[in-house]
PDB file of C-alpha atoms in Angstrom:
ATOM      1  CA  MET A   1      -1.638 -36.801   6.181  1.00 63.00           C
ATOM      2  CA  ALA A   2      -4.138 -34.891   8.315  1.00 70.00           C
ATOM      3  CA  THR A   3      -5.626 -31.669   6.997  1.00 74.00           C
ATOM      4  CA  VAL A   4      -5.403 -28.663   9.279  1.00 71.00           C
ATOM      5  CA  ARG A   5      -7.852 -25.814   8.878  1.00 75.00           C
ATOM      6  CA  PHE A   6      -6.838 -22.437  10.273  1.00 74.00           C
ATOM      7  CA  GLN A   7      -9.693 -19.998  10.773  1.00 79.00           C
ATOM      8  CA  LEU A   8      -9.645 -16.450  12.117  1.00 82.00           C
ATOM      9  CA  ARG A   9     -12.301 -15.013  14.373  1.00 90.00           C
ATOM     10  CA  ARG A  10     -14.352 -12.883  12.025  1.00 91.00           C
ATOM     11  CA  ASP A  11     -17.283 -10.483  12.005  1.00 94.00           C
ATOM     12  CA  THR A  12     -18.284  -7.160  10.485  1.00 95.00           C
ATOM     13  CA  ALA A  13     -16.643  -3.922  11.599  1.00 94.00           C
ATOM     14  CA  ALA A  14     -19.931  -2.733  13.123  1.00 97.00           C
ATOM     15  CA  ASN A  15     -20.325  -5.905  15.194  1.00 97.00           C
ATOM     16  CA  TRP A  16     -16.717  -5.840  16.425  1.00 96.00           C
ATOM     17  CA  THR A  17     -17.167  -2.195  17.413  1.00 96.00           C
ATOM     18  CA  SER A  18     -20.458  -2.735  19.239  1.00 97.00           C
ATOM     19  CA  VAL A  19     -19.255  -5.820  21.168  1.00 97.00           C
ATOM     20  CA  ASN A  20     -15.709  -4.426  21.731  1.00 97.00           C
ATOM     21  CA  PRO A  21     -14.161  -7.779  22.779  1.00 97.00           C
ATOM     22  CA  VAL A  22     -10.708  -8.246  24.277  1.00 96.00           C
ATOM     23  CA  LEU A  23      -8.674 -10.582  22.054  1.00 93.00           C
ATOM     24  CA  GLY A  24      -6.096 -12.898  23.577  1.00 92.00           C
ATOM     25  CA  PRO A  25      -2.394 -12.020  23.233  1.00 89.00           C
ATOM     26  CA  GLY A  26      -1.462 -12.412  19.551  1.00 86.00           C
ATOM     27  CA  GLU A  27      -4.973 -13.543  18.624  1.00 89.00           C
ATOM     28  CA  PRO A  28      -5.921 -12.296  15.138  1.00 87.00           C
ATOM     29  CA  ALA A  29      -9.445 -11.264  14.167  1.00 89.00           C
ATOM     30  CA  LEU A  30     -10.820 -10.177  10.798  1.00 85.00           C
ATOM     31  CA  GLU A  31     -13.396  -7.582   9.796  1.00 87.00           C
ATOM     32  CA  THR A  32     -15.230  -9.403   7.010  1.00 84.00           C
ATOM     33  CA  ASP A  33     -16.518  -6.248   5.331  1.00 84.00           C
ATOM     34  CA  THR A  34     -13.231  -4.294   5.317  1.00 80.00           C
ATOM     35  CA  LEU A  35     -10.828  -7.275   5.292  1.00 77.00           C
ATOM     36  CA  LEU A  36      -8.731  -5.523   7.934  1.00 81.00           C
ATOM     37  CA  VAL A  37      -7.108  -7.486  10.760  1.00 84.00           C
ATOM     38  CA  LYS A  38      -6.369  -6.633  14.378  1.00 88.00           C
ATOM     39  CA  TYR A  39      -4.202  -8.583  16.838  1.00 88.00           C
ATOM     40  CA  GLY A  40      -5.090  -8.775  20.502  1.00 90.00           C
ATOM     41  CA  ASP A  41      -2.807  -8.060  23.427  1.00 91.00           C
ATOM     42  CA  GLY A  42      -4.928  -9.714  26.111  1.00 94.00           C
ATOM     43  CA  SER A  43      -6.081  -6.483  27.741  1.00 96.00           C
ATOM     44  CA  THR A  44      -7.141  -3.884  25.147  1.00 95.00           C
ATOM     45  CA  GLY A  45     -10.673  -3.738  23.776  1.00 97.00           C
ATOM     46  CA  TRP A  46     -11.273  -4.022  20.029  1.00 97.00           C
ATOM     47  CA  ASN A  47     -12.033  -0.327  19.580  1.00 97.00           C
ATOM     48  CA  ASP A  48      -8.619   0.694  20.939  1.00 96.00           C
ATOM     49  CA  LEU A  49      -6.531  -1.875  19.048  1.00 93.00           C
ATOM     50  CA  PRO A  50      -4.708  -0.637  15.933  1.00 91.00           C
ATOM     51  CA  TYR A  51      -5.217  -2.363  12.599  1.00 86.00           C
ATOM     52  CA  ALA A  52      -2.401  -4.684  11.570  1.00 81.00           C
ATOM     53  CA  ALA A  53       0.190  -3.250   9.220  1.00 74.00           C
ATOM     54  CA  LEU A  54       0.404  -5.045   5.893  1.00 65.00           C
ATOM     55  CA  ASN A  55       3.626  -6.460   4.591  1.00 54.00           C
ATOM     56  CA  LEU A  56       3.508  -4.443   1.374  1.00 49.00           C
ATOM     57  CA  PRO A  57       6.909  -5.645   0.112  1.00 53.00           C
ATOM     58  CA  SER A  58       5.678  -9.238  -0.021  1.00 63.00           C
ATOM     59  CA  ILE A  59       2.466  -8.177  -1.767  1.00 63.00           C
ATOM     60  CA  LEU A  60       4.392  -6.124  -4.325  1.00 60.00           C
ATOM     61  CA  ALA A  61       6.863  -8.984  -4.820  1.00 68.00           C
ATOM     62  CA  ALA A  62       3.935 -11.280  -5.586  1.00 69.00           C
ATOM     63  CA  TYR A  63       2.703  -8.835  -8.244  1.00 65.00           C
ATOM     64  CA  ALA A  64       6.210  -8.576  -9.702  1.00 70.00           C
ATOM     65  CA  ALA A  65       6.393 -12.375  -9.853  1.00 72.00           C
ATOM     66  CA  GLY A  66       3.197 -12.393 -11.914  1.00 66.00           C
ATOM     67  CA  ASP A  67       0.926 -13.839  -9.242  1.00 62.00           C
ATOM     68  CA  VAL A  68      -2.744 -13.123  -9.830  1.00 55.00           C
ATOM     69  CA  PRO A  69      -3.964 -10.697  -7.169  1.00 52.00           C
ATOM     70  CA  SER A  70      -6.346 -12.125  -4.625  1.00 53.00           C
ATOM     71  CA  ASP A  71      -9.587 -10.498  -3.523  1.00 45.00           C
ATOM     72  CA  PHE A  72      -7.673  -9.338  -0.441  1.00 45.00           C
ATOM     73  CA  THR A  73      -4.932  -7.515  -2.338  1.00 49.00           C
ATOM     74  CA  LEU A  74      -7.477  -6.020  -4.718  1.00 48.00           C
ATOM     75  CA  SER A  75      -9.368  -4.666  -1.731  1.00 47.00           C
ATOM     76  CA  ILE A  76      -6.226  -2.782  -0.733  1.00 49.00           C
ATOM     77  CA  VAL A  77      -6.003  -1.089  -4.106  1.00 51.00           C
ATOM     78  CA  ASP A  78      -9.714  -0.259  -4.215  1.00 50.00           C
ATOM     79  CA  SER A  79     -10.054   0.588  -0.528  1.00 52.00           C
ATOM     80  CA  PRO A  80     -12.034   3.699   0.412  1.00 55.00           C
ATOM     81  CA  SER A  81      -9.041   4.619   2.578  1.00 63.00           C
ATOM     82  CA  GLU A  82      -6.815   4.973  -0.476  1.00 64.00           C
ATOM     83  CA  THR A  83      -5.023   7.949   1.086  1.00 70.00           C
ATOM     84  CA  GLN A  84      -3.746   5.718   3.901  1.00 66.00           C
ATOM     85  CA  TRP A  85      -2.548   3.057   1.460  1.00 64.00           C
ATOM     86  CA  ARG A  86      -0.910   5.677  -0.758  1.00 65.00           C
ATOM     87  CA  ASN A  87       0.888   7.143   2.260  1.00 65.00           C
ATOM     88  CA  ALA A  88       1.970   3.683   3.430  1.00 61.00           C
ATOM     89  CA  ILE A  89       3.817   2.989   0.186  1.00 61.00           C
ATOM     90  CA  GLY A  90       5.109   6.543  -0.300  1.00 61.00           C
ATOM     91  CA  ALA A  91       2.994   7.283  -3.365  1.00 64.00           C
ATOM     92  CA  GLN A  92       1.272  10.575  -4.056  1.00 63.00           C
ATOM     93  CA  GLU A  93      -2.088  11.443  -5.520  1.00 67.00           C
ATOM     94  CA  ALA A  94      -2.301  12.174  -9.242  1.00 64.00           C
ATOM     95  CA  SER A  95      -2.052  15.871 -10.043  1.00 64.00           C
ATOM     96  CA  ALA A  96      -1.739  18.203 -12.991  1.00 64.00           C
ATOM     97  CA  ASN A  97       2.038  18.282 -12.403  1.00 62.00           C
ATOM     98  CA  LEU A  98       2.303  14.494 -12.584  1.00 62.00           C
ATOM     99  CA  ASP A  99       0.139  14.450 -15.706  1.00 65.00           C
ATOM    100  CA  ALA A 100       2.408  17.075 -17.285  1.00 66.00           C
ATOM    101  CA  ILE A 101       5.519  15.027 -16.492  1.00 63.00           C
ATOM    102  CA  SER A 102       3.993  11.912 -18.047  1.00 62.00           C
ATOM    103  CA  ALA A 103       3.384  13.848 -21.264  1.00 65.00           C
ATOM    104  CA  ALA A 104       6.951  15.210 -21.441  1.00 66.00           C
ATOM    105  CA  VAL A 105       8.978  14.408 -24.523  1.00 66.00           C
ATOM    106  CA  PRO A 106      12.667  13.567 -23.976  1.00 67.00           C
ATOM    107  CA  ILE A 107      15.105  16.111 -25.349  1.00 73.00           C
ATOM    108  CA  ALA A 108      17.856  15.242 -27.789  1.00 80.00           C
ATOM    109  CA  ASP A 109      21.186  14.027 -26.439  1.00 85.00           C
ATOM    110  CA  GLY A 110      23.915  16.603 -25.925  1.00 87.00           C
ATOM    111  CA  PRO A 111      24.431  19.863 -24.041  1.00 88.00           C
ATOM    112  CA  HIS A 112      21.457  22.207 -23.454  1.00 84.00           C
ATOM    113  CA  THR A 113      21.992  25.650 -21.931  1.00 84.00           C
ATOM    114  CA  ILE A 114      19.066  27.227 -20.133  1.00 79.00           C
ATOM    115  CA  GLY A 115      19.433  30.400 -18.063  1.00 81.00           C
ATOM    116  CA  GLY A 116      23.206  30.046 -17.847  1.00 83.00           C
ATOM    117  CA  ILE A 117      23.044  26.404 -16.719  1.00 84.00           C
ATOM    118  CA  THR A 118      24.193  23.656 -19.065  1.00 85.00           C
ATOM    119  CA  ILE A 119      22.499  20.287 -18.810  1.00 84.00           C
ATOM    120  CA  THR A 120      24.051  17.428 -20.775  1.00 86.00           C
ATOM    121  CA  THR A 121      21.965  14.376 -21.651  1.00 84.00           C
ATOM    122  CA  ALA A 122      22.810  10.988 -23.128  1.00 81.00           C
ATOM    123  CA  GLY A 123      20.251   8.291 -23.842  1.00 75.00           C
ATOM    124  CA  GLY A 124      17.520  10.405 -22.237  1.00 71.00           C
ATOM    125  CA  ILE A 125      19.448  10.614 -18.943  1.00 77.00           C
ATOM    126  CA  ILE A 126      21.019  13.742 -17.467  1.00 79.00           C
ATOM    127  CA  THR A 127      24.749  13.059 -17.302  1.00 82.00           C
ATOM    128  CA  ALA A 128      26.056  16.478 -16.232  1.00 83.00           C
ATOM    129  CA  ILE A 129      24.888  19.842 -14.933  1.00 85.00           C
ATOM    130  CA  SER A 130      27.267  22.808 -14.980  1.00 84.00           C
TER     131      SER A 130
END
C-alpha cells in the first residue's frame, strides 16, 4: 500500500504577516510558532483571514477518553491568549469567589431556614426551596 504524506503550508506568524499571501480556496496554512491555522478563500490576504476555529468538543472528548494530549492541544491550554480560549469554552477566570466556593463545606441534610427561606437538602443537593 502506498504511503501518503499530507503537509500544510507553514511558516512563522511574522513571515506570514510580512508576505501576506492569498491562499487558495480551502487551502490550510499553519503558523509554526503559534500553531494556529488559517484557511484561504482564494481572494483574501493572510492578514485579513480569521484563524480557524478549533473543534473543542473533539479535543475534550479525547481527554475524557484518556488520550495523551499532543503538543498541539497543550499549546491551547498554555497559550498566551488564554482569555480567548477561556471564552471559547465558556469558562471564567479564577477569582476569590470561585476559590471561596471550592472551599465550601456541604451542609447537613434536612431543612435549613435562612432569612425566612427554607432550603431542604438531601445528599448534598438542594431538593426544595420554600
